[in-house]
Coordinates of N, CA, C and O (backbone and C1' of nucleotides) in Angstrom, one line a residue:
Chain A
X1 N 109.6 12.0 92.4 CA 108.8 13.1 92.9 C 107.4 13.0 92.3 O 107.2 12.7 91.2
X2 N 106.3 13.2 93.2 CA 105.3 13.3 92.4 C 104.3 14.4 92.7 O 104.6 15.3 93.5
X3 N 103.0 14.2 92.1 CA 102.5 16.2 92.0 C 101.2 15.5 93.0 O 100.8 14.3 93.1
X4 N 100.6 16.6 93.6 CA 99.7 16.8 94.3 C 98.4 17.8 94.0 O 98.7 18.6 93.1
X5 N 97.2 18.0 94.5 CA 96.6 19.0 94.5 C 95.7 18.6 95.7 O 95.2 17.5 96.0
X6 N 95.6 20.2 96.4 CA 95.5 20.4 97.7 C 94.2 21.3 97.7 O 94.0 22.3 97.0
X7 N 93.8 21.0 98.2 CA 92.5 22.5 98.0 C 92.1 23.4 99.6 O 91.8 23.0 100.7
X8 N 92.2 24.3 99.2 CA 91.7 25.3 100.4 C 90.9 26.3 100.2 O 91.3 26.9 99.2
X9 N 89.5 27.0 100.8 CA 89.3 27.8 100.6 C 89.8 29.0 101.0 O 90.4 29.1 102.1
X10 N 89.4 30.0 100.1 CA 90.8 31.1 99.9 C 90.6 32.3 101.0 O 91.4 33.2 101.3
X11 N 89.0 32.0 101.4 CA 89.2 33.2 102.6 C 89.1 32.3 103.7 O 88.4 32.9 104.6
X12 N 89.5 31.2 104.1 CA 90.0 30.4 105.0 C 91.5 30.6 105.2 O 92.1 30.9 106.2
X13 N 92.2 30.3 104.0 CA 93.6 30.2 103.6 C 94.0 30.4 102.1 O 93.5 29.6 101.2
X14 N 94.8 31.2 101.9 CA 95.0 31.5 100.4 C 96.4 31.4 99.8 O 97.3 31.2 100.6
X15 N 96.6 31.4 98.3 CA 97.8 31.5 98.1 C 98.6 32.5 98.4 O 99.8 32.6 98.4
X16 N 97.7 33.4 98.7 CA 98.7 35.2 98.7 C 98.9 34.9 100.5 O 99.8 35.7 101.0
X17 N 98.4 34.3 101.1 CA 98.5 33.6 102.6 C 100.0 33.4 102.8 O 100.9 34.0 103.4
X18 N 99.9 31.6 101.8 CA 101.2 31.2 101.8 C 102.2 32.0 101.3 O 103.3 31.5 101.6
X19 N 102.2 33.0 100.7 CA 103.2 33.5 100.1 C 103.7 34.4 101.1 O 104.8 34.4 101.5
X20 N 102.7 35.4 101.4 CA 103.1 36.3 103.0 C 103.8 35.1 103.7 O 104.9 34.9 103.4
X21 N 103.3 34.3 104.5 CA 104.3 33.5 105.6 C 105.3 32.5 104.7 O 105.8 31.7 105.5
X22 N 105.6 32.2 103.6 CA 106.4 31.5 103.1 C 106.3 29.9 103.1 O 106.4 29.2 102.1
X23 N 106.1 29.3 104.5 CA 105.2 28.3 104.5 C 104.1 28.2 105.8 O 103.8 28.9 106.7
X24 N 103.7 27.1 105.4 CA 102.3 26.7 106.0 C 102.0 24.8 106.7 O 102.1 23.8 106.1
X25 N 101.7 25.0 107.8 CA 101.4 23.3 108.0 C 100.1 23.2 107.7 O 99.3 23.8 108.2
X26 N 99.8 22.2 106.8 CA 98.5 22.0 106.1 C 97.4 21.2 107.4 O 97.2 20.0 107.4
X27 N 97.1 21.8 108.0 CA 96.2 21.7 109.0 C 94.8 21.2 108.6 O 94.4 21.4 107.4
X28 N 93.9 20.4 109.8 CA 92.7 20.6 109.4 C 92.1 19.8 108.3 O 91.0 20.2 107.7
X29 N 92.5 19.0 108.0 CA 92.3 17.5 107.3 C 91.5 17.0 107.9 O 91.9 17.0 109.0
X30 N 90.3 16.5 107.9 CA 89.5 15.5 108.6 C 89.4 14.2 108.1 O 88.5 13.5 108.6
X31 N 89.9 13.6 107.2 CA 89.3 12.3 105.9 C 90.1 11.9 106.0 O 91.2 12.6 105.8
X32 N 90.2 10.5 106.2 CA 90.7 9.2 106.4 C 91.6 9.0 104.8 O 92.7 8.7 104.7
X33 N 90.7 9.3 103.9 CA 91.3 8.9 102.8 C 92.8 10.1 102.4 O 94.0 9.9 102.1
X34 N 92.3 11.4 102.6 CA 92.9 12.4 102.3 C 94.2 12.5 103.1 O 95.3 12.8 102.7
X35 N 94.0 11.9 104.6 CA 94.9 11.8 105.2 C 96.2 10.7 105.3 O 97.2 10.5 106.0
X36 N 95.5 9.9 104.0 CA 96.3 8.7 103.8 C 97.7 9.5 102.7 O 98.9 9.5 102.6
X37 N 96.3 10.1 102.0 CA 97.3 10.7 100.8 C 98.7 12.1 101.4 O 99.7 12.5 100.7
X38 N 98.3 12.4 102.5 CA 99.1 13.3 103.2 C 100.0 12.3 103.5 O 101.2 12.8 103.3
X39 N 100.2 11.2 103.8 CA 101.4 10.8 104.7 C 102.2 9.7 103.8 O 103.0 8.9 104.3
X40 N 101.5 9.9 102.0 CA 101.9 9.0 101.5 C 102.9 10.4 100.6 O 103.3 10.3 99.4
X41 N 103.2 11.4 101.4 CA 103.9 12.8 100.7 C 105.6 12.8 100.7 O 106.1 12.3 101.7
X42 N 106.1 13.2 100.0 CA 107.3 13.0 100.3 C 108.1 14.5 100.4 O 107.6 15.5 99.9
X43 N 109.5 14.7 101.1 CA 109.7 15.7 101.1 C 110.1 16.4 99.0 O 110.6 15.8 98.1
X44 N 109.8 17.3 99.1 CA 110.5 17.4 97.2 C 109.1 17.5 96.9 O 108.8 18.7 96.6
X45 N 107.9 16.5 97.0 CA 107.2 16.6 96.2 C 106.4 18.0 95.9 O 106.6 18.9 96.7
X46 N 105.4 18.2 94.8 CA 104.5 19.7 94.5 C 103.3 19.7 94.3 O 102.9 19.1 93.3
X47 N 102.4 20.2 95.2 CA 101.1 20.5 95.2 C 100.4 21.9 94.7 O 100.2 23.0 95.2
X48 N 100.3 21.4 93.6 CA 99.1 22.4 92.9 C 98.2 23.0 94.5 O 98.1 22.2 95.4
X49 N 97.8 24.1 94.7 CA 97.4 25.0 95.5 C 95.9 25.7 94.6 O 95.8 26.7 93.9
X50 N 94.4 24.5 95.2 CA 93.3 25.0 94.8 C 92.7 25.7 95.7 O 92.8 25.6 96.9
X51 N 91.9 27.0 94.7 CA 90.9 27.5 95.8 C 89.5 27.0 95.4 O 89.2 26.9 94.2
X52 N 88.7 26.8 96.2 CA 87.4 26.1 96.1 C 86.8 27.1 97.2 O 87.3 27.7 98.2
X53 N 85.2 26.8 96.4 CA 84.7 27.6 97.4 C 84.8 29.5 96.9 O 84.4 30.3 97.7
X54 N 85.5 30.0 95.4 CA 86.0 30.4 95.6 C 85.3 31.5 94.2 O 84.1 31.3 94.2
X55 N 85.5 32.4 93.2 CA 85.1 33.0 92.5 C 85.9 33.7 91.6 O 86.4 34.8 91.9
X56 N 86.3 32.9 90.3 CA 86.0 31.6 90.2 C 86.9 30.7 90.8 O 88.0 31.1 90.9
X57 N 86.8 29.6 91.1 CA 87.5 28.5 91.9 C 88.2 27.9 90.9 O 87.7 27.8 89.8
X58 N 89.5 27.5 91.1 CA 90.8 27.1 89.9 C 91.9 26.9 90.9 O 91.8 27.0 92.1
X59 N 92.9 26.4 90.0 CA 94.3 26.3 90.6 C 95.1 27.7 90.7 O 95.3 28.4 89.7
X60 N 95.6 28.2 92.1 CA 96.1 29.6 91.9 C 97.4 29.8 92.5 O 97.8 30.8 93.1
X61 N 98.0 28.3 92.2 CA 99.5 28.6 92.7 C 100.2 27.2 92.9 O 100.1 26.2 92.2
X62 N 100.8 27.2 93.7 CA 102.1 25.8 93.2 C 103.4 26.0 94.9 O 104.1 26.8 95.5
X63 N 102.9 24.8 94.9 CA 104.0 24.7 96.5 C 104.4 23.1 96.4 O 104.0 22.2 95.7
X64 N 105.8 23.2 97.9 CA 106.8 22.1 97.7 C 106.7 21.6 99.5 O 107.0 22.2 100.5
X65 N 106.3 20.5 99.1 CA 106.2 19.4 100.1 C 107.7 19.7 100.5 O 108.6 19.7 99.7
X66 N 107.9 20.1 102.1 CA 108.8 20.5 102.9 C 109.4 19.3 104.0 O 110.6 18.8 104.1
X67 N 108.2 19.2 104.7 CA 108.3 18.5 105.8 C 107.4 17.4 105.6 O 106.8 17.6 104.5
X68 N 107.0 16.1 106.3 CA 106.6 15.4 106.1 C 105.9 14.7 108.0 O 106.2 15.2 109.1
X69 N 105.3 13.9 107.7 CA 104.9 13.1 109.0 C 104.8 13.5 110.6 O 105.0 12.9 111.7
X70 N 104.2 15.0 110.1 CA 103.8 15.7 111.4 C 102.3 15.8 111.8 O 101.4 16.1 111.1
X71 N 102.3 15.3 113.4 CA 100.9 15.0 113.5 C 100.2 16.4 113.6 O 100.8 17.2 114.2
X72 N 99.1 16.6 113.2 CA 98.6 18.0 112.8 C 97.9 18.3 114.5 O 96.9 17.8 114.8
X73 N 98.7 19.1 115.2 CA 98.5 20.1 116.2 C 96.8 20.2 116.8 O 96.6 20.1 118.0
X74 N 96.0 20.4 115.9 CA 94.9 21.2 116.1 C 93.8 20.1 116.5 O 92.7 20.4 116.9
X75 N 94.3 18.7 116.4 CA 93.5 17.9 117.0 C 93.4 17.6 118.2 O 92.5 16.9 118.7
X76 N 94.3 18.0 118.8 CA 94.5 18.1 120.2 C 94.1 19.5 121.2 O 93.9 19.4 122.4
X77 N 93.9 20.7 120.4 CA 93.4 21.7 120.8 C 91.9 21.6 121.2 O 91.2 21.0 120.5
X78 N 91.5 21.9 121.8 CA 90.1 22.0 122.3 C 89.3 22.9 121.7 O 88.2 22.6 121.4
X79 N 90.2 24.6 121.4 CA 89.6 25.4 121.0 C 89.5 25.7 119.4 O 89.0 26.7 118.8
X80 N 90.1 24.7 119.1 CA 90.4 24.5 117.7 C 89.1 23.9 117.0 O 88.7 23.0 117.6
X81 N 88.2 24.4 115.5 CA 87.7 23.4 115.3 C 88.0 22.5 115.0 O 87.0 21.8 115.2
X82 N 88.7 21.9 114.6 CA 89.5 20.6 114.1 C 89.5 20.1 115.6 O 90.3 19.2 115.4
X83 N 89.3 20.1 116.3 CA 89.7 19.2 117.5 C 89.2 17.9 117.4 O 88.1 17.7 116.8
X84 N 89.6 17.3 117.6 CA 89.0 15.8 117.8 C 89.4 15.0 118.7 O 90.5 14.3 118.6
X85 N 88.4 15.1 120.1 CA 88.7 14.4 121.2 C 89.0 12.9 121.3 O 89.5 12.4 122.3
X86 N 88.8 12.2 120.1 CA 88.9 10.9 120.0 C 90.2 10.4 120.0 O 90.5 9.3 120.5
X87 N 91.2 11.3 119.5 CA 92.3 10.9 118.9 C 93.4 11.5 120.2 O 93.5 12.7 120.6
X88 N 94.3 9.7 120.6 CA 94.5 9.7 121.6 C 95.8 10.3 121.6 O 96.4 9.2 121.6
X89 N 97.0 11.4 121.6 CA 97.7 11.9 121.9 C 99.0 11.1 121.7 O 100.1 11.6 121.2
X90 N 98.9 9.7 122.1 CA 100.0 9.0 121.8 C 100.2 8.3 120.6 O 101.4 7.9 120.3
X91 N 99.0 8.0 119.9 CA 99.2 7.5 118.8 C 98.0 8.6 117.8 O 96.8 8.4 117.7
X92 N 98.8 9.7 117.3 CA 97.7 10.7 116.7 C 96.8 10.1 115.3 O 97.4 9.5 114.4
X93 N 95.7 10.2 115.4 CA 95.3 9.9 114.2 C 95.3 11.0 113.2 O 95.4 10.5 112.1
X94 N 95.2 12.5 113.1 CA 95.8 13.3 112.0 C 97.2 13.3 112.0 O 98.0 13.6 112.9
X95 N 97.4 12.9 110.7 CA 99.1 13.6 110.3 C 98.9 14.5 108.9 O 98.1 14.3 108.0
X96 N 99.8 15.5 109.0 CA 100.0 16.1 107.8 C 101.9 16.8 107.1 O 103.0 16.3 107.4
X97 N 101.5 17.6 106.5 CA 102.8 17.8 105.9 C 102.8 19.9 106.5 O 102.1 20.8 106.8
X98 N 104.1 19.6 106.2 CA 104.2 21.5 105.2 C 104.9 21.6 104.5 O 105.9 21.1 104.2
X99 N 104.1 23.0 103.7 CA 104.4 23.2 102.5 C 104.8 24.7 102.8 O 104.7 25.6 103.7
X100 N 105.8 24.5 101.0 CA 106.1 26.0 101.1 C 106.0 26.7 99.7 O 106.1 26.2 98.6
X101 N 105.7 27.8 99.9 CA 104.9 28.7 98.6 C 106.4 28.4 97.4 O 107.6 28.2 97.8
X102 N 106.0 28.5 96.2 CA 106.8 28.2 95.2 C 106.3 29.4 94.0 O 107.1 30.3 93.7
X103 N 104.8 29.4 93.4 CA 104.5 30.2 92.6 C 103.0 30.6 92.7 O 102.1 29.8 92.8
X104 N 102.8 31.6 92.8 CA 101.4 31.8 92.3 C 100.6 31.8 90.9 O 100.6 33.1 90.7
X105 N 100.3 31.5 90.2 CA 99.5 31.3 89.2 C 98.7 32.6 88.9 O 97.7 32.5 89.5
X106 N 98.8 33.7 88.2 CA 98.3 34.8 87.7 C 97.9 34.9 86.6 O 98.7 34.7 85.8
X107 N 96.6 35.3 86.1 CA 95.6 34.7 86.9 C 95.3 33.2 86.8 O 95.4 32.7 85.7
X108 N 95.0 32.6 87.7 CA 94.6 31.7 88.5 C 93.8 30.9 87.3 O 93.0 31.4 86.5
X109 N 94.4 29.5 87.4 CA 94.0 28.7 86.1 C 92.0 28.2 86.5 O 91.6 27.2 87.2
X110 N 91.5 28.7 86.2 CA 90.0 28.8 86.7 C 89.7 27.0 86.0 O 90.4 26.3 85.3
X111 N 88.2 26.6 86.9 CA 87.8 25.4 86.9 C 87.6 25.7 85.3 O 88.6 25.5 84.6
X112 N 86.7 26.2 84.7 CA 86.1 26.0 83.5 C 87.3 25.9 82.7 O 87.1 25.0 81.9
X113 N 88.3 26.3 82.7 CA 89.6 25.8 81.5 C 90.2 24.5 82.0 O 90.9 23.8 81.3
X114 N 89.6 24.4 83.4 CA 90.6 22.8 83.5 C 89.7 21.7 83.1 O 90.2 20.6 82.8
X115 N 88.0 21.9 83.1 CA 87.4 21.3 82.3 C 87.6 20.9 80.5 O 87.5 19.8 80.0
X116 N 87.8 21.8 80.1 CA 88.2 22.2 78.8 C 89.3 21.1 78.5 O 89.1 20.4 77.5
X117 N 90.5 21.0 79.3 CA 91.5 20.5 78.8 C 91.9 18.9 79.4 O 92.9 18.3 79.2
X118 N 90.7 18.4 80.3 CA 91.1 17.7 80.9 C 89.8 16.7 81.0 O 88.8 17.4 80.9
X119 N 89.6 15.3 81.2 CA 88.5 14.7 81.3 C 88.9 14.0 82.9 O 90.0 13.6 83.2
X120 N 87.4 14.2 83.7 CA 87.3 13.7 85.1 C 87.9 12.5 85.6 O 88.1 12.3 86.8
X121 N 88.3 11.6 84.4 CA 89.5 10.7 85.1 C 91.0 11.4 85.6 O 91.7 11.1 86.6
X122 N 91.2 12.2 84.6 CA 92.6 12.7 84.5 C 92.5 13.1 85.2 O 93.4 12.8 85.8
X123 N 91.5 14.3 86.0 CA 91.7 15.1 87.3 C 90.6 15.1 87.9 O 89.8 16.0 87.7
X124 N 90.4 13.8 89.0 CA 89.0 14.0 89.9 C 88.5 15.3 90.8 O 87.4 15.3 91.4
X125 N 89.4 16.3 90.8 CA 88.4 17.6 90.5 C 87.4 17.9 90.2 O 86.5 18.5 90.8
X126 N 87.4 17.6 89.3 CA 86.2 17.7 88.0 C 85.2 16.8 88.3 O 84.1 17.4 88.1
X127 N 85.2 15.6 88.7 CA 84.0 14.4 88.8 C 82.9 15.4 89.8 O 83.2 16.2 90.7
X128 N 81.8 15.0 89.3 CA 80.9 15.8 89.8 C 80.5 15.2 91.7 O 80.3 14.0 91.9
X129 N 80.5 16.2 92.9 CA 80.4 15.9 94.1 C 81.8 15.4 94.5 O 81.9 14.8 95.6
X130 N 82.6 15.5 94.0 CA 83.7 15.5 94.1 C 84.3 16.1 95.5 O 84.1 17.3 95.5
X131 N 85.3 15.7 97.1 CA 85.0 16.5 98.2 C 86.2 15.9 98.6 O 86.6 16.2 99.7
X132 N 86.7 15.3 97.9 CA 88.6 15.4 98.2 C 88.9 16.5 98.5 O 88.5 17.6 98.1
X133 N 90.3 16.3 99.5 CA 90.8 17.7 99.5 C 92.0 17.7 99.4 O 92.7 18.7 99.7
X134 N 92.6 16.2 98.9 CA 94.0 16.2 99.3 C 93.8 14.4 97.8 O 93.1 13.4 97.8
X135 N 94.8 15.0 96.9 CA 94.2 14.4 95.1 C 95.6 14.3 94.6 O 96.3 15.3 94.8
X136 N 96.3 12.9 93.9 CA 97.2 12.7 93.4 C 96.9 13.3 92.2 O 95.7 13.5 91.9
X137 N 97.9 13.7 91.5 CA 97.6 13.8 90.2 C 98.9 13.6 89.2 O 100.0 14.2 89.5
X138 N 98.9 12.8 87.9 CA 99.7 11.9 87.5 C 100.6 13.2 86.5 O 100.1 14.2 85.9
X139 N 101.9 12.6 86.6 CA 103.0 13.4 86.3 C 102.5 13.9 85.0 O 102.9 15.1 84.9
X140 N 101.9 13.6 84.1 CA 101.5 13.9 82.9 C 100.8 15.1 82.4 O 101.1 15.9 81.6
X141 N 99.6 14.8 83.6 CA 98.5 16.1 83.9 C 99.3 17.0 84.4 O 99.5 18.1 83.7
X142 N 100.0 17.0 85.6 CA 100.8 17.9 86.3 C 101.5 18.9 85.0 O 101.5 20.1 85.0
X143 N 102.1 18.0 83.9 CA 103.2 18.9 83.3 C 101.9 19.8 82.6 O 101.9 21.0 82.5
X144 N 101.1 19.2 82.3 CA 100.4 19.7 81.2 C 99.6 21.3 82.1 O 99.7 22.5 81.8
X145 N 99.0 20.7 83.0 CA 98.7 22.3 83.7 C 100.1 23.1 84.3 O 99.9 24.1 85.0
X146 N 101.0 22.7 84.0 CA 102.1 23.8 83.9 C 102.4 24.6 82.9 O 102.7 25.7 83.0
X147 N 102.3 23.8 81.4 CA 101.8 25.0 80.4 C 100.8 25.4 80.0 O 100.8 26.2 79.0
X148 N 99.7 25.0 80.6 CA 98.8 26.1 80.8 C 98.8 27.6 81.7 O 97.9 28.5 81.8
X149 N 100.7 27.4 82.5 CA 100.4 28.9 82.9 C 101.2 29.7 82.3 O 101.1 30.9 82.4
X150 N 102.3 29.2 81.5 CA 103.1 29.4 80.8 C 102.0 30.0 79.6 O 101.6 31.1 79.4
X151 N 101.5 28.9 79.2 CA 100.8 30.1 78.0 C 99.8 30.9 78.1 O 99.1 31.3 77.1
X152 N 99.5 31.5 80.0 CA 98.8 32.5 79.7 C 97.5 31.8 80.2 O 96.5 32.5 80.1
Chain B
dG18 P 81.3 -6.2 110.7 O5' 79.7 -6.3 110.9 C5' 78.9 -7.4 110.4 C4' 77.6 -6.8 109.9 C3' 77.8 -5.8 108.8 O3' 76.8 -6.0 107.8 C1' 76.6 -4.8 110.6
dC19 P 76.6 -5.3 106.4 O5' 75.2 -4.6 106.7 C5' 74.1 -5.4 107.1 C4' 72.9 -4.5 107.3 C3' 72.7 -3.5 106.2 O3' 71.3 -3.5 105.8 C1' 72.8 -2.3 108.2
dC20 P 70.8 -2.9 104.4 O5' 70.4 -1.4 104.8 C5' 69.4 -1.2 105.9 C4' 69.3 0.2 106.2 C3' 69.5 1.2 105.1 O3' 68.6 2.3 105.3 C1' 71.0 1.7 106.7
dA21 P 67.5 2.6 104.2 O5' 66.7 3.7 105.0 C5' 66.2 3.5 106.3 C4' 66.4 4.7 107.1 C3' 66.1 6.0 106.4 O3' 65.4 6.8 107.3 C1' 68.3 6.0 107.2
dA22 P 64.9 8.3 106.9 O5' 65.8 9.2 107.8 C5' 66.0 9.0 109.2 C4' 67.0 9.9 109.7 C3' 66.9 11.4 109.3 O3' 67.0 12.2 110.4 C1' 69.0 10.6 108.8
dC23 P 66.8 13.8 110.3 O5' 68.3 14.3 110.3 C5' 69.2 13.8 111.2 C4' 70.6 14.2 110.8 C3' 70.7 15.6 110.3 O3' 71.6 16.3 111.2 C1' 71.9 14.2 108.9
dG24 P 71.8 17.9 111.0 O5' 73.3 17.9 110.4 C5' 74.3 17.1 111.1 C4' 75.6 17.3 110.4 C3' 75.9 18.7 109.9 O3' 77.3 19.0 110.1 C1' 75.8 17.3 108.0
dT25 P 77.9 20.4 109.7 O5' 78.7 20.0 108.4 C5' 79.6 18.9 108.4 C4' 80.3 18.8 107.1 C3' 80.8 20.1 106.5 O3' 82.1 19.9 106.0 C1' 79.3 19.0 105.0
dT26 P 82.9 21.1 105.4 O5' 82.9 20.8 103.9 C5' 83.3 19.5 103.4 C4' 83.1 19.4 102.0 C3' 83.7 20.6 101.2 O3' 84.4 20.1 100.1 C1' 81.4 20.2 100.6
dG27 P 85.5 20.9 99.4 O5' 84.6 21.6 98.2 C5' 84.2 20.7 97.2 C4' 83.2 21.5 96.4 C3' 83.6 23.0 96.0 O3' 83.4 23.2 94.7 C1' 81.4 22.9 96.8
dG28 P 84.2 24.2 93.8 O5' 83.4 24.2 92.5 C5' 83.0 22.9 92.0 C4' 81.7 23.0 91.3 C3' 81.5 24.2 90.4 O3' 80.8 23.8 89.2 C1' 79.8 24.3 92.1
dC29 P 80.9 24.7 87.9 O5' 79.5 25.5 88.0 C5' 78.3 24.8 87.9 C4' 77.2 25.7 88.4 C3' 77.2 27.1 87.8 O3' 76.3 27.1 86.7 C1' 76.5 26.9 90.1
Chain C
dG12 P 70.3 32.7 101.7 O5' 69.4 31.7 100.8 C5' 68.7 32.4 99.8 C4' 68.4 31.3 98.7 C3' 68.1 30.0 99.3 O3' 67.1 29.4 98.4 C1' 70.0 29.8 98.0
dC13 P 66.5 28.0 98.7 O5' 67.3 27.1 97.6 C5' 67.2 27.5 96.2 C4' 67.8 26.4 95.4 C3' 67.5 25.0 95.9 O3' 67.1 24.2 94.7 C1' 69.9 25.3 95.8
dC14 P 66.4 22.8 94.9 O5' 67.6 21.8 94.7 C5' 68.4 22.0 93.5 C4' 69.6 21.1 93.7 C3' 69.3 19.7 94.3 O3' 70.1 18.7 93.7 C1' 71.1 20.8 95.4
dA15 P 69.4 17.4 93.3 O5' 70.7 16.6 92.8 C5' 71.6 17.2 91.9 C4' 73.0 16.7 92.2 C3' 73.1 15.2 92.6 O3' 74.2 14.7 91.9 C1' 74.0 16.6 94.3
dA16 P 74.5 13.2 92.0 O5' 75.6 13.2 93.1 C5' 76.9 13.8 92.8 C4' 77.7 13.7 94.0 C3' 77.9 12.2 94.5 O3' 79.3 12.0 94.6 C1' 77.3 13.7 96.3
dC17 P 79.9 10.5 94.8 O5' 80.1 10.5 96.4 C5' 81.0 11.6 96.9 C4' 80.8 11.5 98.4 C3' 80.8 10.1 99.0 O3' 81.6 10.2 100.2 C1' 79.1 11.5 99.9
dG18 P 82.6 9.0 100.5 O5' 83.1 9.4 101.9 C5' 83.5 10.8 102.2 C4' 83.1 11.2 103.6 C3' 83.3 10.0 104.6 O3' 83.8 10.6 105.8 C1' 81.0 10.8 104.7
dT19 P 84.1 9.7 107.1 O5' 82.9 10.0 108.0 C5' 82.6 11.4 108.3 C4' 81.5 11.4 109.3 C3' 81.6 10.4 110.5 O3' 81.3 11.2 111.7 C1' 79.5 10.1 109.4
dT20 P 81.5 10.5 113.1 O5' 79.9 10.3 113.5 C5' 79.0 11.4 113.3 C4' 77.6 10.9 113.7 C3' 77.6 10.0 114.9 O3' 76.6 10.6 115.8 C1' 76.5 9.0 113.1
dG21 P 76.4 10.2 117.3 O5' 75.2 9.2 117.2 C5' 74.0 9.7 116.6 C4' 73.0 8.5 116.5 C3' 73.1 7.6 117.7 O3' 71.8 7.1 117.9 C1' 73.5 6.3 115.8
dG22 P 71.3 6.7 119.4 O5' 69.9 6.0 119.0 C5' 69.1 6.4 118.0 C4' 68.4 5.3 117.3 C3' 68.0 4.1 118.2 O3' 66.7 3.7 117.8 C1' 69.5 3.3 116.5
dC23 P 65.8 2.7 118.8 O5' 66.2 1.3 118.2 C5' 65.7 0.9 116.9 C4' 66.4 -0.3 116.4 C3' 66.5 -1.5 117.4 O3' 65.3 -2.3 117.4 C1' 68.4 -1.2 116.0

DNA sequence: GCCAACGTTGGC
DNA sequence: GCCAACGTTGGC
């Protein structure tokens, strides 16, 4: 199993979002790289749930890779911004997953403590310009920002 | 294929 | 609102 972090902005899509509908298909990916890391997801696996964009912006909750290898809908839509006429219907170029709410993080583990505990290798979050939206992150770090909500 | 211009992300 | 970083676009 391995850990994830996912980032959304929160008046786009929020944790209190996923928790109202229980899950969510992670739509709206545009990046080649990000998109690699979506389809490199497995069902089981857990994605830390960032808000960016946000005040203050942090990790504010915790979800479980559900479903896997679904081509993301909204590229095909016209009316959608995600549309992308390029991508030819039979062979989709977005794929993504869904996820489903697990915990929310109360309050919300803010960027300045994950600086604190963490150096920008360990969580490229942190690296400055940083525009991933979709970030492995190694079983180690994962446990470790898990007691950080444990302790508060 | 190069690379400058431009657009987007996202913290502050 | 500012600005750094970086991905994408398009002229050549």
């Amino acid at each position: 199993m391995r850990h994830w972090l996912i980032k959304s902005e929160p008046h786009t899509y929020s944790i209190h979002d996923l928790e109202k509908e229980g899950t969510a298909l992670w739509d709206g990916v545009r990046n080649y790289q990000a998109r690699n890391y979506l389809r490199a997801m497995q069902v089981g696996d857990l994605a830390f749930f960032y808000h960016s964009n946000a005040h203050p912006p942090g990790i504010a909750g915790l979800c479980r890779v559900v479903e896997t290898g679904l081509p993301d809908p909204s590229q095909f839509d016209p009316a959608s911004p995600y549309f992308d006429p390029k991508s030819p219907p039979e062979s989709p170029r977005w794929w993504t997953v869904r996820v489903a709410f697990l915990e929310k993080f109360e309050p919300l583990i803010p960027l300045a403590r994950l600086r604190e505990q963490f150096t920008p290798e360990e969580l490229p979050i942190l690296r400055r310009g940083n525009r991933l939206s979709v970030i492995p992150v190694e079983a180690r770090v994962a446990e470790q920002i898990r007691r950080m909500v444990q302790g508060g």
